Coordinates of C-alpha atoms in Angstrom, one line a residue:
X1 CA -2.4 -11.9 24.6
X2 CA -5.2 -14.7 23.9
X3 CA -2.6 -17.8 22.4
X4 CA -3.8 -21.6 22.2
X5 CA -1.5 -24.3 22.0
X6 CA -1.1 -27.2 19.9
X7 CA 2.1 -29.3 20.5
X8 CA 4.9 -26.5 18.8
X9 CA 2.1 -24.5 17.1
X10 CA 1.0 -21.6 18.5
X11 CA -2.0 -18.8 17.9
X12 CA -1.0 -15.3 18.8
X13 CA -1.1 -12.0 18.3
X14 CA 2.2 -9.4 17.4
X15 CA 2.5 -6.2 17.8
X16 CA 3.4 -4.1 14.4
X17 CA 4.2 0.0 14.0
X18 CA 2.4 0.2 11.0
X19 CA -0.4 2.5 8.3
X20 CA -3.4 0.5 7.8
X21 CA -3.8 0.0 4.1
X22 CA -6.7 2.0 4.0
X23 CA -10.0 1.8 1.4
X24 CA -9.6 0.4 -2.3
X25 CA -8.7 2.6 -5.3
X26 CA -12.1 2.2 -7.1
X27 CA -10.9 2.7 -10.1
X28 CA -11.1 -0.6 -12.4
X29 CA -7.5 -1.5 -14.1
X30 CA -8.3 -1.6 -17.2
X31 CA -5.0 0.0 -18.6
X32 CA -2.3 -1.0 -19.9
X33 CA -0.2 -0.3 -17.9
X34 CA 1.9 -3.1 -16.1
X35 CA 6.2 -2.3 -15.8
X36 CA 8.4 -4.4 -17.7
X37 CA 12.1 -3.8 -15.9
X38 CA 13.4 -6.8 -18.1
X39 CA 14.7 -6.8 -21.8
X40 CA 16.5 -9.6 -23.8
X41 CA 20.0 -9.0 -24.4
X42 CA 23.2 -10.9 -25.1
X43 CA 24.1 -14.3 -24.6
X44 CA 20.5 -15.6 -23.3
X45 CA 19.1 -18.6 -24.0
X46 CA 16.2 -19.2 -27.0
X47 CA 14.4 -21.3 -24.1
X48 CA 14.7 -18.4 -21.7
X49 CA 12.8 -15.3 -24.8
X50 CA 10.7 -18.0 -25.9
X51 CA 9.0 -18.3 -22.0
X52 CA 9.8 -14.3 -21.6
X53 CA 7.4 -13.7 -24.9
X54 CA 5.0 -16.1 -22.7
X55 CA 2.4 -14.8 -20.8
X56 CA 2.2 -11.3 -20.6
X57 CA -0.4 -9.8 -19.4
X58 CA -0.9 -6.0 -19.7
X59 CA -2.1 -5.3 -16.3
X60 CA -3.3 -7.4 -13.2
X61 CA -7.3 -6.7 -13.5
X62 CA -9.8 -7.8 -12.2
X63 CA -7.5 -6.5 -8.9
X64 CA -8.8 -3.5 -7.6
X65 CA -5.7 -1.4 -6.2
X66 CA -4.7 -1.4 -2.7
X67 CA -3.1 2.3 -2.8
X68 CA -5.4 3.8 0.2
X69 CA -1.9 3.7 2.6
X70 CA -0.3 6.5 4.3
X71 CA 2.9 7.1 6.4
X72 CA 1.5 7.1 9.1
X73 CA 2.0 4.7 11.2
X74 CA 0.1 3.5 14.9
X75 CA 0.9 0.2 16.7
X76 CA -2.5 -2.5 16.1
X77 CA -1.7 -5.7 16.9
X78 CA -1.8 -8.3 13.9
X79 CA -2.9 -12.3 13.9
X80 CA 0.3 -14.5 14.0
X81 CA 0.7 -18.1 14.5
X82 CA 4.0 -19.6 15.8
X83 CA 5.9 -22.5 15.4
X84 CA 8.7 -23.3 17.7
X85 CA 11.1 -25.8 18.6
X86 CA 14.5 -26.6 20.4
X87 CA 16.4 -25.1 17.7
X88 CA 13.9 -22.3 15.7
X89 CA 11.1 -19.9 16.4
X90 CA 9.2 -19.2 13.7
X91 CA 6.2 -16.2 12.7
X92 CA 4.3 -16.4 10.4
X93 CA 1.5 -13.5 9.9
X94 CA -2.0 -14.8 7.6
X95 CA -3.5 -11.3 7.8
X96 CA -1.0 -9.9 5.6
X97 CA 0.0 -11.8 2.8
X98 CA 0.7 -15.0 4.4
X99 CA 4.0 -13.7 5.2
X100 CA 6.8 -15.7 7.3
X101 CA 7.8 -12.8 9.1
X102 CA 10.2 -13.9 11.8
X103 CA 12.8 -17.1 11.4
X104 CA 15.0 -17.4 15.4
X105 CA 17.9 -19.3 15.4
X106 CA 18.5 -20.2 19.0
X107 CA 21.7 -21.4 18.9
X108 CA 22.9 -18.7 17.5
X109 CA 20.4 -15.8 18.9
X110 CA 20.0 -14.2 15.0
X111 CA 17.6 -13.6 13.3
X112 CA 17.8 -15.1 9.4
X113 CA 15.1 -12.7 7.9
X114 CA 15.2 -9.5 7.8
X115 CA 12.5 -8.1 10.4
X116 CA 11.5 -5.0 12.7
X117 CA 8.2 -3.9 14.5
X118 CA 7.9 -0.9 12.2
X119 CA 7.2 -2.1 8.1
X120 CA 6.2 0.9 6.0
X121 CA 3.9 0.3 3.3
X122 CA 5.5 1.5 -0.3
X123 CA 4.0 0.5 -3.8
X124 CA 6.3 -1.7 -4.9
X125 CA 3.7 -4.8 -5.1
X126 CA 1.2 -5.7 -8.5
X127 CA -1.3 -4.1 -6.8
X128 CA 0.7 -1.0 -5.0
X129 CA 1.3 -1.7 -1.3
X130 CA 3.8 -4.1 0.5
X131 CA 6.1 -3.9 2.7
X132 CA 9.2 -5.2 3.7
X133 CA 11.0 -7.9 5.3
X134 CA 10.5 -11.3 6.2
X135 CA 9.9 -14.3 3.4
X136 CA 7.0 -13.4 1.2
X137 CA 4.9 -16.0 -1.6
X138 CA 4.5 -14.3 -4.7
X139 CA 2.3 -15.7 -7.9
X140 CA 0.7 -14.5 -11.7
X141 CA 2.9 -12.6 -12.8
X142 CA 6.4 -10.7 -12.0
X143 CA 6.1 -8.9 -9.7
X144 CA 5.1 -9.4 -5.6
X145 CA 2.5 -10.6 -5.5
X146 CA -1.6 -8.9 -5.6
X147 CA -2.3 -10.8 -1.7
X148 CA 0.7 -9.5 -0.8
X149 CA -1.3 -7.2 2.0
X150 CA -4.2 -9.7 1.7
X151 CA -5.4 -11.9 4.3
X152 CA -5.3 -15.6 3.2
X153 CA -7.7 -18.4 4.4
X154 CA -5.3 -20.3 7.5
X155 CA -6.2 -23.0 10.1
X156 CA -4.1 -25.4 11.3
X157 CA -3.3 -28.9 9.9
X158 CA -3.3 -32.3 12.8
X159 CA -2.3 -35.4 10.3
X160 CA -2.2 -38.9 11.5
X161 CA 1.3 -39.3 11.9
X162 CA 1.5 -36.8 13.8
X163 CA 2.7 -33.7 11.7
X164 CA 1.0 -30.0 13.3
X165 CA 0.5 -28.4 10.1
X166 CA -0.2 -24.1 9.2
X167 CA -1.7 -23.9 5.9
X168 CA -2.7 -20.6 3.8
X169 CA -4.7 -21.3 0.4
X170 CA -6.1 -18.1 -1.8
X171 CA -7.4 -18.4 -4.8
X172 CA -5.3 -16.2 -7.4
X173 CA -7.8 -14.3 -9.9
X174 CA -5.1 -13.1 -12.5
X175 CA -4.9 -16.7 -13.7
X176 CA -7.5 -18.5 -11.7
X177 CA -5.8 -21.1 -9.7
X178 CA -5.5 -22.5 -6.5
X179 CA -1.8 -22.2 -4.6
X180 CA -1.2 -23.7 -1.2
X181 CA 1.7 -23.4 1.3
X182 CA 1.9 -26.2 4.1
X183 CA 4.8 -24.9 6.9
X184 CA 5.2 -27.3 9.9
X185 CA 8.5 -27.5 11.8
X186 CA 8.6 -30.8 13.1
X187 CA 10.3 -31.6 16.9
X188 CA 14.1 -30.6 17.4
X189 CA 14.9 -29.9 13.3
X190 CA 17.0 -27.2 12.0
X191 CA 14.8 -26.4 9.7
X192 CA 11.4 -24.8 8.8
X193 CA 9.4 -26.8 5.3
X194 CA 6.6 -24.8 3.7
X195 CA 4.9 -27.6 1.1
X196 CA 4.1 -25.8 -1.8
X197 CA 1.3 -26.6 -4.3
X198 CA -0.6 -25.0 -7.2
X199 CA -3.3 -26.7 -9.2
X200 CA -4.8 -25.2 -12.2
X201 CA -9.0 -26.6 -12.6
X202 CA -8.9 -25.0 -16.7
X203 CA -9.7 -27.0 -19.5
X204 CA -6.5 -24.8 -20.9
X205 CA -2.6 -24.1 -20.3
X206 CA -1.9 -21.0 -18.1
X207 CA 1.6 -18.8 -17.3
X208 CA 2.6 -19.7 -14.2
X209 CA 5.1 -17.5 -12.4
X210 CA 6.3 -18.2 -8.7
X211 CA 8.7 -16.8 -6.9
X212 CA 9.1 -17.4 -2.6
X213 CA 10.5 -14.0 -1.9
X214 CA 13.2 -13.5 1.6
X215 CA 14.9 -10.5 2.8
X216 CA 18.5 -11.1 4.9
X217 CA 19.9 -8.6 7.2
X218 CA 23.1 -7.4 4.7
X219 CA 26.3 -6.6 6.6
X220 CA 29.6 -5.2 5.3
X221 CA 30.5 -9.2 5.6
X222 CA 27.4 -10.6 3.8
X223 CA 28.1 -13.1 1.2
X224 CA 25.6 -14.6 -0.9
X225 CA 26.7 -18.2 -2.6
X226 CA 24.7 -21.0 -5.1
X227 CA 26.1 -23.8 -7.0
X228 CA 26.4 -21.5 -10.4
X229 CA 29.6 -19.5 -12.0
X230 CA 27.2 -17.1 -14.0
X231 CA 23.6 -15.6 -13.9
X232 CA 21.2 -13.5 -16.0
X233 CA 22.2 -10.4 -14.5
X234 CA 20.0 -6.8 -14.4
X235 CA 20.8 -3.8 -12.8
X236 CA 17.5 -1.9 -13.6
X237 CA 18.5 0.4 -17.1
X238 CA 20.4 -2.3 -18.7
X239 CA 18.9 -5.4 -21.1
X240 CA 19.7 -8.8 -19.0
X241 CA 23.1 -10.6 -20.3
X242 CA 24.7 -13.1 -18.8
X243 CA 27.7 -11.9 -16.3
X244 CA 29.8 -13.8 -13.6
X245 CA 28.5 -12.4 -10.4
X246 CA 31.6 -12.3 -8.9
X247 CA 33.3 -11.0 -11.4
X248 CA 31.0 -7.9 -13.2
X249 CA 31.5 -4.5 -13.7
X250 CA 34.5 -4.5 -11.5
X251 CA 33.2 -6.1 -8.8
X252 CA 32.5 -9.1 -6.7
X253 CA 28.8 -9.4 -6.3
X254 CA 28.9 -11.8 -4.0
X255 CA 29.3 -10.0 -2.0
X256 CA 26.0 -7.6 -0.7
X257 CA 27.8 -4.0 -0.4
X258 CA 30.0 -4.4 -3.2
X259 CA 27.4 -3.9 -5.6
X260 CA 27.1 0.5 -6.6
X261 CA 23.4 0.3 -7.4
X262 CA 20.0 -2.3 -7.4
X263 CA 20.7 -5.4 -9.7
X264 CA 19.6 -8.6 -9.8
X265 CA 21.6 -12.1 -10.2
X266 CA 19.6 -15.1 -11.5
X267 CA 22.3 -17.8 -10.8
X268 CA 22.1 -20.6 -13.4
X269 CA 22.8 -23.1 -11.9
X270 CA 23.2 -26.7 -14.1
X271 CA 19.9 -29.1 -13.9
X272 CA 22.2 -31.7 -12.2
X273 CA 23.3 -29.8 -9.3
X274 CA 21.0 -29.4 -6.6
X275 CA 19.2 -26.1 -6.3
X276 CA 20.3 -23.9 -3.3
X277 CA 21.1 -20.7 -2.2
X278 CA 23.0 -19.6 1.0
X279 CA 23.7 -16.6 3.0
X280 CA 26.4 -16.2 5.3
X281 CA 27.6 -13.1 7.6
X282 CA 31.4 -12.4 9.1
X283 CA 30.5 -15.3 11.3
X284 CA 29.0 -17.5 8.1
X285 CA 25.3 -17.5 10.0
X286 CA 22.7 -16.6 7.1
X287 CA 19.6 -17.8 5.3
X288 CA 19.7 -21.1 4.2
X289 CA 16.4 -21.9 1.2
X290 CA 16.8 -25.7 -0.2
X291 CA 14.1 -26.9 -2.1
X292 CA 13.0 -30.2 -4.3
X293 CA 13.7 -30.2 -7.7
X294 CA 10.9 -28.2 -9.4
X295 CA 11.5 -24.7 -8.0
X296 CA 14.6 -24.0 -10.3
X297 CA 15.7 -20.6 -10.1
X298 CA 17.6 -18.6 -7.1
X299 CA 18.2 -15.5 -7.4
X300 CA 20.1 -12.3 -5.4
X301 CA 19.0 -9.3 -4.8
X302 CA 20.1 -5.9 -4.1
X303 CA 19.4 -2.2 -3.7
X304 CA 23.0 -1.0 -3.7
X305 CA 25.1 1.5 -2.0
X306 CA 23.9 4.7 -3.9
X307 CA 21.7 7.3 -2.4
X308 CA 18.5 6.0 -4.3
X309 CA 19.2 2.6 -2.7
X310 CA 19.9 3.8 0.3
X311 CA 16.8 5.8 0.4
X312 CA 14.8 3.0 -0.4
X313 CA 16.0 1.5 2.5
X314 CA 15.3 4.2 4.8
X315 CA 11.6 4.4 3.0
X316 CA 10.6 1.3 3.4
X317 CA 12.6 -0.1 7.0
X318 CA 13.0 3.2 9.3
X319 CA 15.7 2.8 10.6
X320 CA 15.7 -1.4 10.6
X321 CA 19.3 -1.6 9.0
X322 CA 20.2 -2.7 5.5
X323 CA 18.7 -5.8 3.9
X324 CA 19.0 -7.6 0.2
X325 CA 17.0 -10.2 -0.5
X326 CA 17.7 -14.8 -1.5
X327 CA 14.4 -15.9 -3.3
X328 CA 13.7 -19.1 -5.3
X329 CA 11.4 -19.3 -8.4
X330 CA 9.8 -22.2 -10.6
X331 CA 11.0 -20.6 -14.1
X332 CA 15.2 -19.6 -14.2
X333 CA 14.5 -16.2 -13.9
X334 CA 11.3 -13.5 -12.7
X335 CA 10.9 -12.5 -17.4
X336 CA 9.4 -15.8 -17.9
X337 CA 6.1 -17.7 -16.9
X338 CA 5.7 -21.1 -17.7
X339 CA 3.6 -23.4 -19.5
X340 CA 1.1 -25.9 -16.3
X341 CA -1.1 -27.7 -18.3
X342 CA -4.5 -27.9 -17.7
X343 CA -5.8 -29.6 -15.2
X344 CA -2.1 -29.8 -13.7
X345 CA -1.3 -29.8 -10.2
X346 CA 2.7 -28.6 -9.3
X347 CA 4.0 -29.6 -5.7
X348 CA 7.7 -28.9 -4.4
X349 CA 9.0 -28.7 -0.5
X350 CA 11.2 -25.8 0.4
X351 CA 13.3 -25.8 3.6
X352 CA 14.8 -22.8 5.2
X353 CA 17.7 -22.8 7.7
X354 CA 21.1 -21.1 9.2
X355 CA 23.4 -22.8 6.1
X356 CA 26.5 -22.5 9.2
X357 CA 29.7 -21.8 6.9
X358 CA 33.3 -21.9 7.6
X359 CA 33.7 -18.0 6.6
X360 CA 37.1 -18.9 6.3
X361 CA 36.3 -21.1 3.2
X362 CA 32.7 -19.4 2.2
X363 CA 34.2 -15.6 2.7
X364 CA 37.8 -16.7 0.9
X365 CA 38.6 -15.9 -2.9
X366 CA 38.3 -19.4 -4.0
X367 CA 34.2 -19.3 -5.6
X368 CA 34.7 -22.8 -6.5
X369 CA 36.0 -24.1 -2.6
X370 CA 33.4 -21.8 -1.6
X371 CA 30.6 -23.2 -3.3
X372 CA 32.0 -26.9 -2.7
X373 CA 31.9 -26.1 0.7
X374 CA 28.5 -24.3 1.1
X375 CA 27.0 -27.7 -0.3
X376 CA 28.4 -29.5 1.9
X377 CA 27.0 -27.9 4.7
X378 CA 24.1 -27.7 3.2
X379 CA 23.9 -30.8 2.7
X380 CA 24.9 -31.5 6.2
X381 CA 21.5 -29.5 7.4
X382 CA 19.2 -31.3 5.5
X383 CA 20.5 -34.1 2.9
X384 CA 18.9 -33.8 -1.0
X385 CA 17.6 -37.1 -0.9
X386 CA 16.3 -36.6 2.5
X387 CA 14.3 -33.4 0.7
X388 CA 12.6 -34.9 -2.0
X389 CA 11.3 -38.0 -0.6
X390 CA 9.2 -35.6 1.9
X391 CA 7.4 -35.0 -1.0
X392 CA 5.1 -37.5 -1.4
X393 CA 3.9 -37.1 2.0
X394 CA 4.0 -33.8 1.5
X395 CA 1.3 -34.6 -1.5
X396 CA -0.8 -36.2 0.8
X397 CA -1.1 -34.5 4.1
X398 CA -2.1 -31.3 1.0
X399 CA -5.8 -33.3 1.0
X400 CA -6.0 -33.0 4.1
X401 CA -8.9 -31.6 5.9
X402 CA -8.3 -28.5 8.7
X403 CA -8.4 -29.3 12.2
X404 CA -8.9 -25.2 12.9
X405 CA -9.7 -22.5 11.2
X406 CA -8.4 -19.4 12.3
X407 CA -8.8 -16.9 9.1
X408 CA -11.0 -16.5 6.3
X409 CA -9.4 -15.3 3.4
X410 CA -11.4 -13.7 0.1
X411 CA -14.7 -15.3 -0.7
X412 CA -13.8 -15.9 -4.8
X413 CA -12.4 -18.8 -4.1
X414 CA -16.3 -19.1 -3.4
X415 CA -17.4 -17.7 -6.7
X416 CA -15.3 -19.1 -9.0
X417 CA -16.6 -22.5 -7.9
X418 CA -20.3 -21.4 -8.0
X419 CA -19.1 -19.7 -11.7
X420 CA -17.9 -23.5 -12.6
X421 CA -20.5 -25.4 -11.0
X422 CA -23.1 -23.3 -12.9
X423 CA -21.6 -23.8 -16.6
X424 CA -20.3 -27.7 -16.2
X425 CA -16.4 -27.1 -15.6
X426 CA -14.4 -28.8 -13.3
X427 CA -13.2 -27.7 -10.3
X428 CA -10.7 -28.0 -7.7
X429 CA -11.1 -31.0 -5.2
X430 CA -11.5 -29.0 -1.5
X431 CA -11.1 -31.6 1.4
X432 CA -7.9 -29.5 2.4
X433 CA -8.3 -26.1 0.6
X434 CA -12.2 -25.6 1.7
X435 CA -13.8 -21.3 0.7
X436 CA -16.7 -21.2 3.0
X437 CA -19.9 -18.7 2.6
X438 CA -18.5 -17.3 5.8
X439 CA -15.4 -15.4 3.6
X440 CA -18.3 -13.8 1.6
X441 CA -18.6 -9.8 1.7
X442 CA -19.7 -6.8 0.0
X443 CA -17.1 -7.6 -2.9
X444 CA -18.7 -11.1 -4.1
X445 CA -23.0 -10.4 -3.4
X446 CA -23.5 -9.7 -6.6
X447 CA -21.5 -11.6 -8.8
X448 CA -23.2 -14.4 -7.0
X449 CA -26.2 -12.9 -7.6
X450 CA -25.9 -12.7 -10.5
X451 CA -25.1 -16.8 -10.6
X452 CA -27.9 -16.9 -9.2
X453 CA -30.1 -15.6 -12.3
X454 CA -30.8 -12.1 -9.7
X455 CA -29.9 -8.9 -12.5
X456 CA -27.0 -7.2 -11.6
X457 CA -27.7 -3.9 -10.1
X458 CA -23.9 -2.0 -9.0
X459 CA -21.0 -3.7 -7.6
X460 CA -17.5 -2.7 -6.4
X461 CA -15.7 -5.0 -7.8
X462 CA -14.5 -6.4 -11.3
X463 CA -15.2 -10.0 -12.8
X464 CA -12.9 -11.3 -16.3
X465 CA -13.9 -13.7 -18.2
X466 CA -15.3 -15.3 -21.0
X467 CA -18.5 -16.7 -18.8
X468 CA -19.2 -12.9 -17.4
X469 CA -19.4 -11.1 -20.0
X470 CA -22.1 -13.7 -21.5
X471 CA -24.0 -13.3 -18.0
X472 CA -23.8 -9.2 -18.4
X473 CA -24.3 -9.5 -22.4
X474 CA -27.3 -10.9 -21.3
X475 CA -28.2 -8.2 -18.2
X476 CA -30.1 -5.1 -20.4
X477 CA -29.4 -2.5 -18.1
X478 CA -26.7 0.4 -17.3
X479 CA -24.7 -1.6 -14.7
X480 CA -24.5 -4.6 -16.2
X481 CA -23.4 -2.6 -19.7
X482 CA -20.6 -0.4 -18.0
X483 CA -18.8 -3.9 -16.1
X484 CA -19.6 -5.8 -19.6
X485 CA -16.4 -2.5 -21.5
X486 CA -14.2 -2.7 -18.4
X487 CA -13.9 -6.7 -19.0
X488 CA -13.1 -5.8 -22.4
X489 CA -11.1 -2.8 -21.3
X490 CA -9.0 -4.8 -19.2
X491 CA -8.2 -7.0 -22.4
X492 CA -7.3 -4.1 -24.7
X493 CA -10.7 -4.1 -27.5
X494 CA -10.6 -0.4 -26.8
X495 CA -13.4 -0.6 -29.8
X496 CA -15.9 -2.5 -27.9
X497 CA -15.1 -1.3 -24.8
X498 CA -15.3 2.3 -26.6
X499 CA -18.9 1.3 -27.7
X500 CA -20.3 -0.1 -24.0
X501 CA -19.2 3.3 -22.5
X502 CA -20.6 5.3 -25.4
X503 CA -24.7 3.6 -23.5
X504 CA -23.6 4.4 -20.5
X505 CA -23.0 7.7 -20.8
X506 CA -26.3 8.4 -23.2
X507 CA -28.1 6.3 -20.5
X508 CA -30.9 7.7 -18.1
X509 CA -31.1 6.7 -14.4
X510 CA -27.3 5.7 -14.4
X511 CA -25.6 6.4 -10.7
X512 CA -23.2 8.9 -10.8
X513 CA -20.3 6.4 -9.6
X514 CA -21.1 4.7 -12.6
X515 CA -21.1 7.1 -15.0
X516 CA -18.2 8.6 -13.9
X517 CA -16.8 5.7 -13.9
X518 CA -17.8 5.3 -17.6
X519 CA -16.4 9.0 -18.9
X520 CA -13.0 7.7 -17.1
X521 CA -13.3 4.1 -19.1
X522 CA -14.5 6.3 -22.6
X523 CA -11.9 8.6 -21.5
X524 CA -8.6 6.0 -21.2
X525 CA -9.6 4.4 -23.7
X526 CA -9.6 7.5 -26.3
X527 CA -6.3 8.1 -24.9
X528 CA -4.5 4.7 -26.1
X529 CA -6.1 5.1 -29.1
X530 CA -4.1 8.5 -29.4
X531 CA -6.9 10.5 -29.3
X532 CA -5.5 13.1 -26.4
X533 CA -7.8 16.0 -26.8
X534 CA -11.0 14.0 -27.0
X535 CA -9.8 11.8 -24.0
X536 CA -9.1 14.2 -21.6
X537 CA -12.1 16.0 -22.4
X538 CA -13.7 12.7 -20.7
X539 CA -11.7 12.3 -17.8
X540 CA -12.8 15.7 -16.9
X541 CA -16.1 15.3 -17.2
X542 CA -15.6 11.8 -15.3
X543 CA -14.3 14.1 -12.5
X544 CA -17.2 16.7 -12.9
X545 CA -20.0 13.9 -11.9
X546 CA -18.4 11.9 -9.2
X547 CA -15.6 15.4 -7.6
X548 CA -15.6 13.4 -4.6
X549 CA -13.4 10.5 -6.2
X550 CA -9.9 10.9 -5.2
X551 CA -8.6 8.8 -6.4
X552 CA -10.2 9.6 -10.5
X553 CA -9.0 13.4 -9.8
X554 CA -5.5 12.4 -9.1
X555 CA -5.8 10.5 -12.2
X556 CA -7.3 13.2 -14.4
X557 CA -4.4 15.3 -13.2
X558 CA -1.2 12.9 -14.0
X559 CA -3.1 12.3 -17.0
X560 CA -3.9 15.7 -18.5
X561 CA 0.3 16.0 -17.7
X562 CA 1.1 13.3 -19.6
X563 CA -0.4 14.2 -22.5
X564 CA 0.4 17.6 -22.5
X565 CA -2.5 19.7 -20.9
X566 CA -0.8 21.1 -17.9
X567 CA -3.6 24.3 -17.3
X568 CA -5.7 21.5 -17.3
X569 CA -4.1 19.9 -14.7
X570 CA -3.7 22.7 -12.6
X571 CA -7.4 23.4 -12.9
X572 CA -8.4 20.2 -12.1
X573 CA -5.5 20.5 -8.6
X574 CA -7.5 23.4 -6.9
X575 CA -10.6 21.1 -6.5
X576 CA -8.2 18.7 -4.9
X577 CA -9.0 17.3 -1.0
X578 CA -6.2 18.9 1.4
X579 CA -5.9 15.8 4.0
X580 CA -5.9 12.3 3.0
X581 CA -2.6 10.0 1.6
X582 CA -3.5 11.4 -1.9
X583 CA -2.2 14.4 -1.2
X584 CA 1.2 14.6 -1.0
X585 CA 1.2 12.8 -5.0
X586 CA -1.3 16.1 -5.9
X587 CA 0.8 18.7 -4.2
X588 CA 4.2 16.9 -6.7
X589 CA 1.6 17.0 -9.4
X590 CA 0.8 20.4 -9.3
X591 CA 4.9 21.1 -8.9
X592 CA 5.5 20.1 -12.1
X593 CA 2.6 21.5 -13.8
X594 CA 3.7 25.0 -12.6
X595 CA 6.6 23.3 -14.0
X596 CA 5.7 22.9 -17.5
X597 CA 3.1 25.8 -17.5
X598 CA 6.8 28.2 -17.8
X599 CA 5.9 28.9 -13.5
X600 CA 9.2 26.9 -12.7
X601 CA 9.8 28.8 -9.2
X602 CA 5.9 28.1 -8.2
X603 CA 6.8 24.8 -8.8
X604 CA 10.4 24.5 -7.2
X605 CA 8.7 26.6 -3.9
X606 CA 6.6 23.1 -3.7
X607 CA 9.9 21.2 -3.7
X608 CA 11.7 22.8 -1.4
X609 CA 8.7 23.9 1.5
X610 CA 8.3 19.6 1.3
X611 CA 6.6 16.7 -0.7
X612 CA 6.2 13.0 0.6
X613 CA 3.7 10.9 -2.0
X614 CA 3.2 7.6 0.8
X615 CA 2.2 5.8 -3.3
X616 CA 5.3 6.5 -5.2
X617 CA 6.9 3.8 -7.7
X618 CA 9.5 1.7 -7.2
X619 CA 12.1 3.0 -9.2
X620 CA 10.3 6.5 -9.8
X621 CA 12.7 9.3 -9.6
X622 CA 10.2 11.9 -10.8
X623 CA 10.4 14.5 -8.0
X624 CA 14.4 14.7 -8.0
X625 CA 14.3 15.1 -12.2
X626 CA 12.3 18.1 -11.3
X627 CA 13.9 19.5 -8.4
X628 CA 16.9 18.9 -11.3
X629 CA 15.3 20.7 -13.3
X630 CA 13.0 23.8 -11.4
X631 CA 16.0 24.4 -8.8
X632 CA 19.6 24.0 -11.0
X633 CA 22.8 23.7 -9.4
X634 CA 21.7 22.6 -6.0
X635 CA 22.0 19.3 -4.4
X636 CA 19.5 17.2 -4.4
X637 CA 18.1 16.3 -0.9
X638 CA 18.1 12.9 0.3
X639 CA 14.4 12.7 0.6
X640 CA 14.1 13.3 -2.8
X641 CA 16.6 10.3 -4.2
X642 CA 14.6 7.3 -5.2
X643 CA 16.9 6.8 -8.2
X644 CA 17.5 3.0 -8.9
X645 CA 21.2 3.5 -10.4

């Protein structure tokens, strides 16, 4: 193990037993497919309702999906940075979203975060691939960040006043902003600090979303406390409503093990109160999340004690025990986006440590007393004025140039800078967050070439925005027409996309991959417009044009069942690959198609033999529903119970 120490900051590796994320799904994410699990009900102020209507996106285009993983895990070395002093030992994994993976409290010998050595990839994030544990940074829109499993640009920064900072940054493509997280651990400090800075270089407002999510160990006696009597609550099946967490549906939801099903509680903290949330186990120990004023929201999430919640926890963290999450965000809830003005810079400081509560009070029946006691303990841990006073220095430190680069993130920041320079648009000061040419890969090279006057001769990645549309419109090639079609399709200009896809499929000398994707795009646009037979016919042509594209095949099988042609699904499934991460889903789809074509016995046989879908979506209960349909009267196996409620 190679290490290089810098005061209390060490560059190293850790061993994690986990699957590789695998190849990117090559299909552009053009359909309006983002789930919105929240609908607004009674007791929700108009301000929140307006924020819930603002900034909603139909998809995560131009990102590609990360669903090429399996459940076959193997040990691998992962780059890590350790910050350590006499009180805490902190491990950060920059290559997996910059997550704080461990926060170890030396005095008690306890991990304050849910962490383990065998995280399992699952379909939880906006781009699918995600894993449970640690403390993560979420930006863009509701959900786990597009960068959850991506490497971030990472550097060590030494400041003139002696700070040793671990810096993480990236260009976020959905909102076209730059985010940055500076993490440091002062000597003998009982708390870890993270300063977050968001910069909007655009000449227009952007809808902004940020939540820092911490997974915490769930024990029989863990309680979560925040300075609020009420919250906006959701159980993933009913509307968001105003609730009282300590007396909710007949139970006290602040105790993690009391919730019978998955639940969110967004604490309604008075603006005059300090914003914090803390967990306390039977000894009063647990993670405290503190922040300066801009980070308004504080939340508790539990999987619940139902079979579905337990199955999800075992699916995500095999053998590692249950966990819950406490979270902190810009808005009061996660169904909102805030207006970030043109050219704005937002910054705040977060702090994490052991709350060290007295369980006699924190676990008592008097909620007001528990809140008052927790507030006093956290004020002793880190006075509010002291934390607020750290913000100006943190903002100044954010532009201090890196002392040593550790890891490169994506090359999209370089492309964005070049695009803006070409069109005379503003960009960020890169002094503290350089986007370097060494980060460029084959994903970005065709687009940099287009900016520099070269003809676009195909690209494995996708772009969005009017500047790119103008450039592509000036190119007279099927490849350019196809990419122009995807941009229009992603923003739901279906008629414009249909016309452009039609030009591509009618053209000569088109690459088979491009022609197949154009057939697919045309099919999706027609399906979205209600033309089911025509849309499915084009999907079939897409599969025929590129039969080796397993993602294209799986999507066509899925949509043929959804749009009433299970016979087509069975026919396509016969050509499916017999190995690879997608086999489990295709086996399930075959069972579903058999059931829909009048062969429940065939479907039951597949389910009884066993089906495992690596990219099963959070809350997806289709396997259980099919079992109940084709195996009536038989108990649903635990391995198939993924319902959230």
